[in-house]
Short mmCIF file of C-alpha atoms and ligand atoms in Angstrom, two decimals:
data_model
loop_
_atom_site.label_atom_id
_atom_site.label_comp_id
_atom_site.label_asym_id
_atom_site.label_seq_id
_atom_site.Cartn_x
_atom_site.Cartn_y
_atom_site.Cartn_z
CA UNK K 12 24.01 13.62 -15.88
CA UNK K 13 22.82 10.50 -18.40
CA UNK K 14 19.63 8.26 -16.79
CA UNK K 15 21.78 4.96 -15.19
CA UNK K 16 20.23 1.46 -17.15
CA UNK K 17 19.41 -1.43 -15.28
CA UNK K 18 22.15 -3.49 -16.60
CA UNK K 19 24.47 -0.42 -15.67
CA UNK K 20 23.91 -1.29 -12.51
CA UNK K 21 24.98 -5.15 -12.43
CA UNK K 22 21.36 -6.44 -13.16
CA UNK K 23 21.67 -9.73 -15.75
CA UNK K 24 20.07 -10.16 -18.80
CA UNK K 25 17.21 -11.83 -17.73
CA UNK K 26 15.61 -9.80 -15.69
CA UNK K 27 16.50 -6.54 -17.08
CA UNK K 28 13.78 -7.98 -20.65
CA UNK K 29 11.19 -9.37 -17.06
CA UNK K 30 11.25 -5.34 -15.47
CA UNK K 31 11.38 -3.48 -19.25
CA UNK K 32 8.49 -6.09 -20.07
CA UNK K 33 6.76 -4.79 -16.53
CA UNK K 34 7.39 -1.51 -18.82
CA UNK K 35 9.90 0.40 -16.17
CA UNK K 36 12.71 2.36 -18.36
CA UNK K 37 14.85 3.78 -15.80
CA UNK K 38 15.36 2.50 -12.41
CA UNK K 39 13.77 5.25 -9.65
CA UNK K 40 15.97 6.83 -7.32
CA UNK K 41 15.47 3.49 -4.75
CA UNK K 42 16.79 1.69 -7.35
CA UNK K 43 19.78 3.53 -8.04
CA UNK K 44 20.91 3.66 -5.00
CA UNK K 45 20.72 0.14 -3.55
CA UNK K 46 21.27 -1.76 -6.34
CA UNK K 47 24.49 -1.18 -6.80
CA UNK K 48 25.28 -2.33 -2.93
CA UNK K 49 21.77 -5.17 -2.40
CA UNK K 50 23.20 -7.23 -6.30
CA UNK K 51 27.13 -6.73 -4.21
CA UNK K 52 25.82 -8.98 -1.35
CA UNK K 53 25.84 -5.92 0.54
CA UNK K 54 22.80 -5.07 3.66
CA UNK K 55 20.95 -2.20 3.49
CA UNK K 56 18.65 0.15 5.86
CA UNK K 57 16.41 2.09 2.78
CA UNK K 58 14.58 4.87 4.17
CA UNK K 59 12.03 5.34 1.47
CA UNK K 60 8.12 5.42 0.76
CA UNK K 61 5.44 2.99 -1.15
CA UNK K 62 6.38 4.40 -4.68
CA UNK K 63 9.19 4.63 -4.91
CA UNK K 64 10.45 1.63 -6.63
CA UNK K 65 11.20 0.02 -3.23
CA UNK K 66 9.44 -3.60 -4.11
CA UNK K 67 11.47 -3.99 -7.25
CA UNK K 68 14.44 -2.26 -5.55
CA UNK K 69 14.76 -5.17 -2.52
CA UNK K 70 12.90 -8.81 -5.70
CA UNK K 71 15.68 -7.19 -8.05
CA UNK K 72 19.18 -9.10 -5.76
CA UNK K 73 17.37 -11.27 -4.59
CA UNK K 74 16.31 -12.86 -7.91
CA UNK K 75 18.95 -13.18 -9.90
CA UNK K 76 20.30 -14.67 -7.38
CA UNK K 77 17.90 -17.23 -7.04
CA UNK K 78 18.65 -17.78 -10.48
CA UNK K 79 22.85 -18.66 -10.02
CA UNK K 80 20.94 -21.39 -6.91
CA UNK K 81 17.42 -21.48 -6.62
CA UNK K 82 16.72 -23.65 -3.63
CA UNK K 83 13.18 -23.13 -1.70
CA UNK K 84 12.62 -21.19 1.24
CA UNK K 85 14.71 -18.69 -0.63
CA UNK K 86 13.86 -15.64 0.88
CA UNK K 87 11.26 -13.66 3.55
CA UNK K 88 9.85 -11.12 2.66
CA UNK K 89 7.55 -9.29 6.22
CA UNK K 90 5.04 -7.18 5.20
CA UNK K 91 2.73 -5.82 7.50
CA UNK K 92 -0.72 -5.90 6.17
CA UNK K 93 -2.33 -8.57 3.62
CA UNK K 94 -2.52 -6.52 0.93
CA UNK K 95 1.25 -5.65 0.85
CA UNK K 96 1.91 -9.16 1.28
CA UNK K 97 -0.14 -10.41 -2.03
CA UNK K 98 1.34 -6.99 -4.32
CA UNK K 99 5.19 -8.19 -2.79
CA UNK K 100 4.15 -11.67 -3.91
CA UNK K 101 3.14 -10.11 -7.13
CA UNK K 102 5.76 -7.98 -8.10
CA UNK K 103 8.86 -11.19 -7.02
CA UNK K 104 6.22 -12.95 -9.80
CA UNK K 105 6.20 -11.24 -12.54
CA UNK K 106 9.98 -10.01 -12.11
CA UNK K 107 10.76 -14.00 -11.51
CA UNK K 108 8.74 -14.47 -15.07
CA UNK K 109 11.18 -16.34 -15.90
CA UNK K 110 12.37 -18.88 -14.09
CA UNK K 111 9.44 -19.76 -12.67
CA UNK K 112 9.33 -18.00 -9.07
CA UNK K 113 6.58 -19.77 -6.60
CA UNK K 114 5.82 -17.38 -4.18
CA UNK K 115 4.07 -18.29 -1.14
CA UNK K 116 2.09 -15.41 0.81
CA UNK K 117 1.27 -15.84 4.81
CA UNK K 118 -1.92 -14.15 6.42
CA UNK K 119 -3.73 -13.92 9.26
CA UNK K 120 -7.31 -14.54 8.15
CA UNK K 121 -7.31 -16.61 6.05
CA UNK K 122 -7.57 -20.56 6.02
CA UNK K 123 -3.81 -21.46 7.10
CA UNK K 124 -3.42 -25.37 6.04
CA UNK K 125 -4.46 -23.97 1.79
CA UNK K 126 -1.40 -22.21 3.47
CA UNK K 127 0.33 -25.16 4.35
CA UNK K 128 -0.93 -26.46 0.81
CA UNK K 129 1.62 -23.67 -0.34
CA UNK K 130 4.03 -24.05 1.15
CA UNK K 131 4.50 -27.43 0.74
CA UNK K 132 4.80 -27.01 -2.68
CA UNK K 133 7.91 -25.42 -1.88
CA UNK K 134 8.27 -21.81 -3.21
CA UNK K 135 11.93 -19.68 -3.25
CA UNK K 136 9.96 -16.61 -2.31
CA UNK K 137 7.67 -16.29 1.54
CA UNK K 138 5.87 -12.75 1.79
CA UNK K 139 3.84 -12.97 5.23
CA UNK K 140 2.42 -11.28 7.68
CA UNK K 141 5.09 -12.51 11.10
CA UNK K 142 2.44 -13.43 13.52
CA UNK K 143 1.24 -15.61 10.53
CA UNK K 144 4.91 -16.42 9.61
CA UNK K 145 6.26 -17.40 13.64
CA UNK K 146 2.44 -19.59 13.87
CA UNK K 147 3.63 -21.98 10.61
CA UNK K 148 6.85 -21.55 11.67
CA UNK K 149 5.03 -23.39 14.74
CA UNK K 150 2.57 -25.60 13.65
CA UNK K 151 2.84 -26.31 10.16
CA UNK K 152 5.28 -29.46 9.04
CA UNK K 153 8.40 -29.35 7.01
CA UNK K 154 8.65 -25.93 6.57
CA UNK K 155 11.54 -24.08 8.38
CA UNK K 156 14.38 -21.29 7.21
CA UNK K 157 16.94 -22.74 8.10
CA UNK K 158 18.78 -22.10 4.52
CA UNK K 159 16.97 -19.08 4.50
CA UNK K 160 19.25 -16.41 2.14
CA UNK K 161 17.33 -13.24 2.53
CA UNK K 162 15.10 -10.80 5.01
CA UNK K 163 13.53 -8.92 3.96
CA UNK K 164 11.07 -6.24 6.37
CA UNK K 165 8.65 -3.91 5.18
CA UNK K 166 7.32 -1.35 6.54
CA UNK K 167 9.16 -1.86 9.55
CA UNK K 168 8.29 2.12 12.08
CA UNK K 169 4.33 -0.22 11.20
CA UNK K 170 5.40 -3.61 11.76
CA UNK K 171 6.61 -2.33 14.96
CA UNK K 172 4.29 -0.18 15.40
CA UNK K 173 1.67 -2.98 15.18
CA UNK K 174 2.85 -5.18 18.06
CA UNK K 175 4.03 -7.20 15.87
CA UNK K 176 8.07 -7.61 17.83
CA UNK K 177 7.93 -10.71 19.56
CA UNK K 178 7.34 -13.21 16.67
CA UNK K 179 9.39 -11.11 14.95
CA UNK K 180 12.31 -11.74 17.11
CA UNK K 181 11.12 -15.92 17.68
CA UNK K 182 11.79 -15.91 13.49
CA UNK K 183 15.01 -14.12 13.54
CA UNK K 184 15.94 -16.76 16.39
CA UNK K 185 14.65 -19.88 12.96
CA UNK K 186 16.70 -17.77 10.45
CA UNK K 187 20.99 -18.14 9.63
CA UNK K 188 22.97 -15.23 10.66
CA UNK K 189 24.88 -15.70 7.91
CA UNK K 190 22.51 -13.94 5.37
CA UNK K 191 21.62 -10.55 3.89
CA UNK K 192 19.22 -8.54 5.12
CA UNK K 193 17.08 -5.17 3.65
CA UNK K 194 14.94 -3.26 6.29
CA UNK K 195 12.49 -0.72 4.36
CA UNK K 196 10.28 2.06 6.77
CA UNK K 197 9.31 4.81 5.73
CA UNK K 198 10.34 6.79 9.08
CA UNK K 199 12.82 6.03 10.97
CA UNK K 200 12.12 5.73 14.75
CA UNK K 201 13.79 4.34 17.99
CA UNK K 202 11.80 0.73 17.49
CA UNK K 203 13.37 0.51 14.43
CA UNK K 204 16.64 1.68 14.96
CA UNK K 205 16.44 -1.20 17.31
CA UNK K 206 15.98 -3.38 14.60
CA UNK K 207 18.36 -2.70 12.40
CA UNK K 208 21.47 -3.91 15.58
CA UNK K 209 19.38 -6.74 15.80
CA UNK K 210 19.68 -7.82 12.66
CA UNK K 211 21.32 -5.90 10.25
CA UNK K 212 25.66 -6.16 9.91
CA UNK K 213 27.57 -3.27 8.50
CA UNK K 214 24.50 -1.91 6.91
CA UNK K 215 24.33 1.09 4.22
CA UNK K 216 21.48 3.34 4.63
CA UNK K 217 20.09 4.83 1.58
CA UNK K 218 17.74 7.45 1.92
CA UNK K 219 15.03 9.20 0.05
CA UNK K 220 13.13 11.93 0.61
CA UNK K 221 10.12 11.64 -0.37
CA UNK K 222 8.46 12.95 3.11
CA UNK K 223 5.41 13.67 3.69
CA UNK K 224 5.78 15.97 0.17
CA UNK K 225 2.74 15.38 -2.28
CA UNK K 226 3.33 14.98 -5.69
CA UNK K 227 3.96 18.57 -8.36
CA UNK K 228 0.89 16.11 -10.47
CA UNK K 229 -1.34 15.56 -8.46
CA UNK K 230 -4.39 18.67 -7.12
CA UNK K 231 -5.23 19.19 -4.57
CA UNK K 232 -8.71 20.84 -3.86
CA UNK K 233 -11.06 20.93 -0.57
CA UNK K 234 -14.50 21.71 -0.78
CA UNK K 235 -16.39 23.59 1.79
CA UNK K 236 -19.74 22.16 2.74
CA UNK K 237 -22.42 21.34 6.14
CA UNK K 238 -21.47 18.15 7.82
CA UNK K 239 -25.48 17.75 7.36
CA UNK K 240 -25.12 17.86 3.72
CA UNK K 241 -21.84 15.47 3.08
CA UNK K 242 -23.79 13.04 1.17
CA UNK K 243 -25.58 14.62 -1.14
CA UNK K 244 -22.72 16.45 -2.13
CA UNK K 245 -20.71 13.84 -2.37
CA UNK K 246 -23.61 12.05 -4.89
CA UNK K 247 -22.87 15.59 -6.40
CA UNK K 248 -19.76 15.84 -6.94
CA UNK K 249 -19.43 11.35 -8.62
CA UNK K 250 -21.46 12.96 -10.52
CA UNK K 251 -19.63 15.11 -12.29
CA UNK K 252 -16.91 12.85 -11.85
CA UNK K 253 -18.37 9.86 -13.58
CA UNK K 254 -16.51 6.96 -15.31
CA UNK K 255 -12.76 8.43 -12.88
CA UNK K 256 -11.60 5.72 -11.22
CA UNK K 257 -12.35 7.14 -7.94
CA UNK K 258 -11.74 5.76 -4.29
CA UNK K 259 -13.73 7.46 -1.11
CA UNK K 260 -11.99 7.67 1.99
CA UNK K 261 -13.92 6.91 5.49
CA UNK K 262 -12.63 7.00 9.03
CA UNK K 263 -15.13 4.12 9.99
CA UNK K 264 -15.51 1.15 9.66
CA UNK K 265 -19.42 1.40 9.82
CA UNK K 266 -19.03 4.82 7.70
CA UNK K 267 -17.97 3.42 4.33
CA UNK K 268 -20.06 0.55 4.89
CA UNK K 269 -23.05 2.93 4.17
CA UNK K 270 -21.16 5.05 1.91
CA UNK K 271 -21.26 1.19 0.11
CA UNK K 272 -25.53 1.65 0.21
CA UNK K 273 -25.99 4.95 -0.24
CA UNK K 274 -24.34 4.95 -4.19
CA UNK K 275 -25.82 1.14 -4.95
CA UNK K 276 -29.36 2.11 -4.36
CA UNK K 277 -28.38 4.68 -6.32
CA UNK K 278 -27.14 2.40 -9.31
CA UNK K 279 -22.96 3.52 -8.99
CA UNK K 280 -21.01 1.32 -9.22
CA UNK K 281 -19.19 0.96 -5.88
CA UNK K 282 -17.43 -1.86 -3.40
CA UNK K 283 -15.91 -1.36 -1.19
CA UNK K 284 -12.85 -2.66 1.64
CA UNK K 285 -12.61 -2.60 5.71
CA UNK K 286 -10.66 -3.84 8.43
CA UNK K 287 -13.72 -5.75 9.04
CA UNK K 288 -14.98 -7.57 6.56
CA UNK K 289 -12.95 -11.07 5.84
CA UNK K 290 -10.36 -11.15 3.77
CA UNK K 291 -11.88 -12.82 0.95
CA UNK K 292 -13.67 -10.02 0.63
CA UNK K 293 -11.88 -7.41 1.23
CA UNK K 294 -9.56 -9.22 -2.92
CA UNK K 295 -12.29 -9.81 -4.50
CA UNK K 296 -13.50 -5.89 -3.51
CA UNK K 297 -10.08 -4.91 -4.48
CA UNK K 298 -10.09 -7.06 -7.35
CA UNK K 299 -13.13 -5.37 -8.20
CA UNK K 300 -11.75 -2.20 -8.45
CA UNK K 301 -8.31 -3.28 -9.65
CA UNK K 302 -9.75 -4.72 -13.50
CA UNK K 303 -12.07 -2.09 -13.90
CA UNK K 304 -15.26 -3.61 -13.15
CA UNK K 305 -16.44 -1.05 -10.25
CA UNK K 306 -15.55 2.66 -11.15
CA UNK K 307 -15.73 3.25 -7.47
CA UNK K 308 -13.76 1.95 -4.47
CA UNK K 309 -15.02 3.20 -0.41
CA UNK K 310 -12.37 2.94 1.92
CA UNK K 311 -10.63 3.28 5.65
CA UNK K 312 -7.00 3.62 6.23
CA UNK K 313 -6.58 0.94 5.99
CA UNK K 314 -6.22 1.33 2.54
CA UNK K 315 -4.33 3.93 2.73
CA UNK K 316 -0.65 2.64 3.01
CA UNK K 317 0.99 0.58 0.54
CA UNK K 318 -1.75 -0.10 -1.89
CA UNK K 319 -1.02 -0.50 -6.15
CA UNK K 320 -3.75 0.76 -7.98
CA UNK K 321 -3.20 1.45 -11.19
CA UNK K 322 -4.57 5.16 -12.73
CA UNK K 323 -6.56 5.48 -9.94
CA UNK K 324 -7.84 9.13 -10.66
CA UNK K 325 -10.08 10.78 -7.70
CA UNK K 326 -8.89 9.82 -4.55
CA UNK K 327 -12.30 11.71 -2.76
CA UNK K 328 -11.52 12.25 1.54
CA UNK K 329 -15.36 12.24 2.38
CA UNK K 330 -13.56 11.71 6.10
CA UNK K 331 -10.61 14.53 6.13
CA UNK K 332 -8.37 11.92 8.51
CA UNK K 333 -7.58 13.34 11.85
CA UNK K 334 -4.46 11.60 11.79
CA UNK K 335 -1.82 14.76 9.17
CA UNK K 336 0.10 11.55 7.59
CA UNK K 337 -2.36 9.94 6.86
CA UNK K 338 -4.30 12.58 4.35
CA UNK K 339 -0.82 11.69 2.79
CA UNK K 340 -0.90 8.45 2.35
CA UNK K 341 -4.67 8.43 1.38
CA UNK K 342 -3.48 10.99 -1.97
CA UNK K 343 -0.93 9.04 -2.79
CA UNK K 344 -3.23 6.31 -4.40
CA UNK K 345 -3.64 8.50 -7.34
CA UNK K 346 -1.34 11.20 -8.95
CA UNK K 347 1.37 7.81 -9.10
CA UNK K 348 3.39 6.93 -11.66
CA UNK K 349 4.61 10.51 -13.62
CA UNK K 350 0.01 10.54 -13.51
CA UNK K 351 -2.07 12.96 -12.73
CA UNK K 352 -4.52 12.81 -9.72
CA UNK K 353 -7.39 14.51 -8.31
CA UNK K 354 -7.50 14.45 -4.63
CA UNK K 355 -10.35 16.46 -3.18
CA UNK K 356 -11.18 16.51 0.31
CA UNK K 357 -14.00 17.53 2.28
CA UNK K 358 -14.73 19.68 4.65
CA UNK K 359 -17.07 20.53 7.03
CA UNK K 360 -18.21 23.37 10.07
CA UNK K 361 -16.35 21.15 12.46
CA UNK K 362 -12.62 20.14 10.64
CA UNK K 363 -10.39 23.51 10.03
CA UNK K 364 -8.57 23.38 12.69
CA UNK K 365 -7.57 19.70 10.79
CA UNK K 366 -7.40 20.47 7.41
CA UNK K 367 -5.14 23.82 8.10
CA UNK K 368 -2.78 20.48 10.22
CA UNK K 369 -2.85 18.67 7.27
CA UNK K 370 -1.58 22.41 5.59
CA UNK K 371 0.99 22.02 8.05
CA UNK K 372 2.57 19.28 7.30
CA UNK K 373 2.75 19.45 3.78
CA UNK K 374 3.91 22.66 3.38
CA UNK K 375 1.28 23.98 1.55
CA UNK K 376 -2.25 25.72 1.28
CA UNK K 377 -5.32 23.56 0.05
CA UNK K 378 -6.74 25.37 -2.98
CA UNK K 379 -10.94 25.64 -2.77
CA UNK K 380 -12.84 23.85 -5.57
CA UNK K 381 -14.23 26.29 -7.48
CA UNK K 382 -16.08 23.97 -9.94
CA UNK K 383 -18.71 23.52 -7.15
CA UNK K 384 -22.75 24.31 -8.48
CA UNK K 385 -24.55 24.78 -4.34
CA UNK K 386 -28.16 24.33 -5.80
CA UNK K 387 -27.55 22.21 -9.36
CA UNK K 388 -25.95 19.19 -5.94
CA UNK K 389 -28.79 20.22 -3.23
CA UNK K 390 -31.40 19.15 -6.59
CA UNK K 391 -30.46 15.35 -5.16
CA UNK K 392 -30.74 15.68 -1.49
CA UNK K 393 -34.90 13.90 -1.76
CA UNK K 394 -33.10 11.17 -3.59
CA UNK K 395 -29.90 10.61 -1.15
CA UNK K 396 -32.03 10.84 1.03
CA UNK K 397 -34.16 8.00 0.89
CA UNK K 398 -31.11 5.78 -0.70
CA UNK K 399 -29.61 6.78 3.52
CA UNK K 400 -32.37 5.37 4.86
CA UNK K 401 -32.51 2.31 2.53
CA UNK K 402 -29.14 1.76 3.39
CA UNK K 403 -29.41 2.01 7.41
CA UNK K 404 -32.47 0.06 6.93
CA UNK K 405 -29.95 -1.99 4.40
CA UNK K 406 -27.32 -2.33 7.93
P1 AMP T 516 6.59 0.16 -5.15
O1 AMP T 516 6.79 1.16 -4.10
O2 AMP T 516 7.43 -1.40 -5.11
O3 AMP T 516 5.01 -0.02 -4.23
O4 AMP T 516 5.43 0.60 -6.83
C1 AMP T 516 5.51 1.82 -6.40
C2 AMP T 516 5.29 1.11 -7.57
O5 AMP T 516 5.99 1.89 -8.80
C3 AMP T 516 4.62 -0.36 -8.47
O6 AMP T 516 3.23 0.02 -9.21
C4 AMP T 516 5.74 -0.54 -9.44
O7 AMP T 516 5.78 -1.61 -10.14
C5 AMP T 516 6.21 0.77 -10.50
N1 AMP T 516 7.94 0.80 -10.53
C6 AMP T 516 9.37 0.13 -9.82
N2 AMP T 516 10.13 0.37 -10.04
C7 AMP T 516 9.87 1.83 -11.49
C8 AMP T 516 10.40 1.77 -12.26
N3 AMP T 516 11.73 1.29 -12.79
N4 AMP T 516 10.52 2.27 -13.76
C9 AMP T 516 8.76 2.34 -13.09
N5 AMP T 516 7.93 1.95 -12.20
C10 AMP T 516 8.32 1.12 -10.94
#
């Protein structure tokens, strides 16, 4: 069967041109399956993960409608994290660049006043976390959503598991009943079903089955090492993969901070993002990594879901994630959009059961990483111990 085209799905010329410029040659599966409905004013519920192209899937119909009828506060997209909200806004602006589409991002941890100023400029699309959107609805003069045309829930399962239910229900009472709603979720939970009943009208259900499968272009290995030499082996791996765009995942904020200090003491160009940093710091770090100023990003699971960072070549699980699904999300940061990538998981004597749980979730045995010369690695011990001592003092 011939591959579908955006034009063939009913996408207008202006948007076809915009997505072509963004390098989208063909619609992704979720786009191909949802656009015929969403462009015809149907509500949809899409079971799809980040990486499937779902952002464009919901942005395109909104922008196409906006072309006909430009007006402020046209769409509201809600997403669980600040970083995802920023990413969504960026995609709306890129696809809507031809009409000068304006967005406002309303997320916690950033200044309410500057967000209120952004709202006063009458953006077409608002992207935010439910808490902050509700906050502005209650407190920002002149801001209302009485004419909203599109409501989008992104990662609804996560929105609901983060206790945003109350704010979501409040927002639902303040927007028109006549509207279109798109609900995207990685999993179907009973809370998502409840939200579906409360907010969607006769939705078309589209399921893109990428569930807990890692892609074939991803090489996945584990490295079995004694816990006490973890930092040393990490440094050794980084010297082996020098020049690779790398994300290192840790379990705790403190660990991510400490690793960042250790690596900086050893002259690696590393930045760090975790939930304890202020939002502005997180975005700065992320941008430095995205634009290549820094080759190494150290992150907690805050960053493991959804972040779209182009061309990550290597993911290192410094701490193996105890929640197996986090493994899939973490390694999904590489080998994206047809590129190849590698994931290395550091496994210590305490982690074997966790590794087995991950293997059973992804239905695949990880292969041991063979190019690890322990003798060469352990030569680094003294300098890593010293860098660690300094890092502990700095903390
Ligand atoms: P998402 O699932 O929305 O986070 O999208 C994941 C990545 O795929 C983003 O970098 C998008 O820019 C990209 N993308 C979305 N649609 C397409 C497409 N049709 N062709 C190629 N890349 C796409």
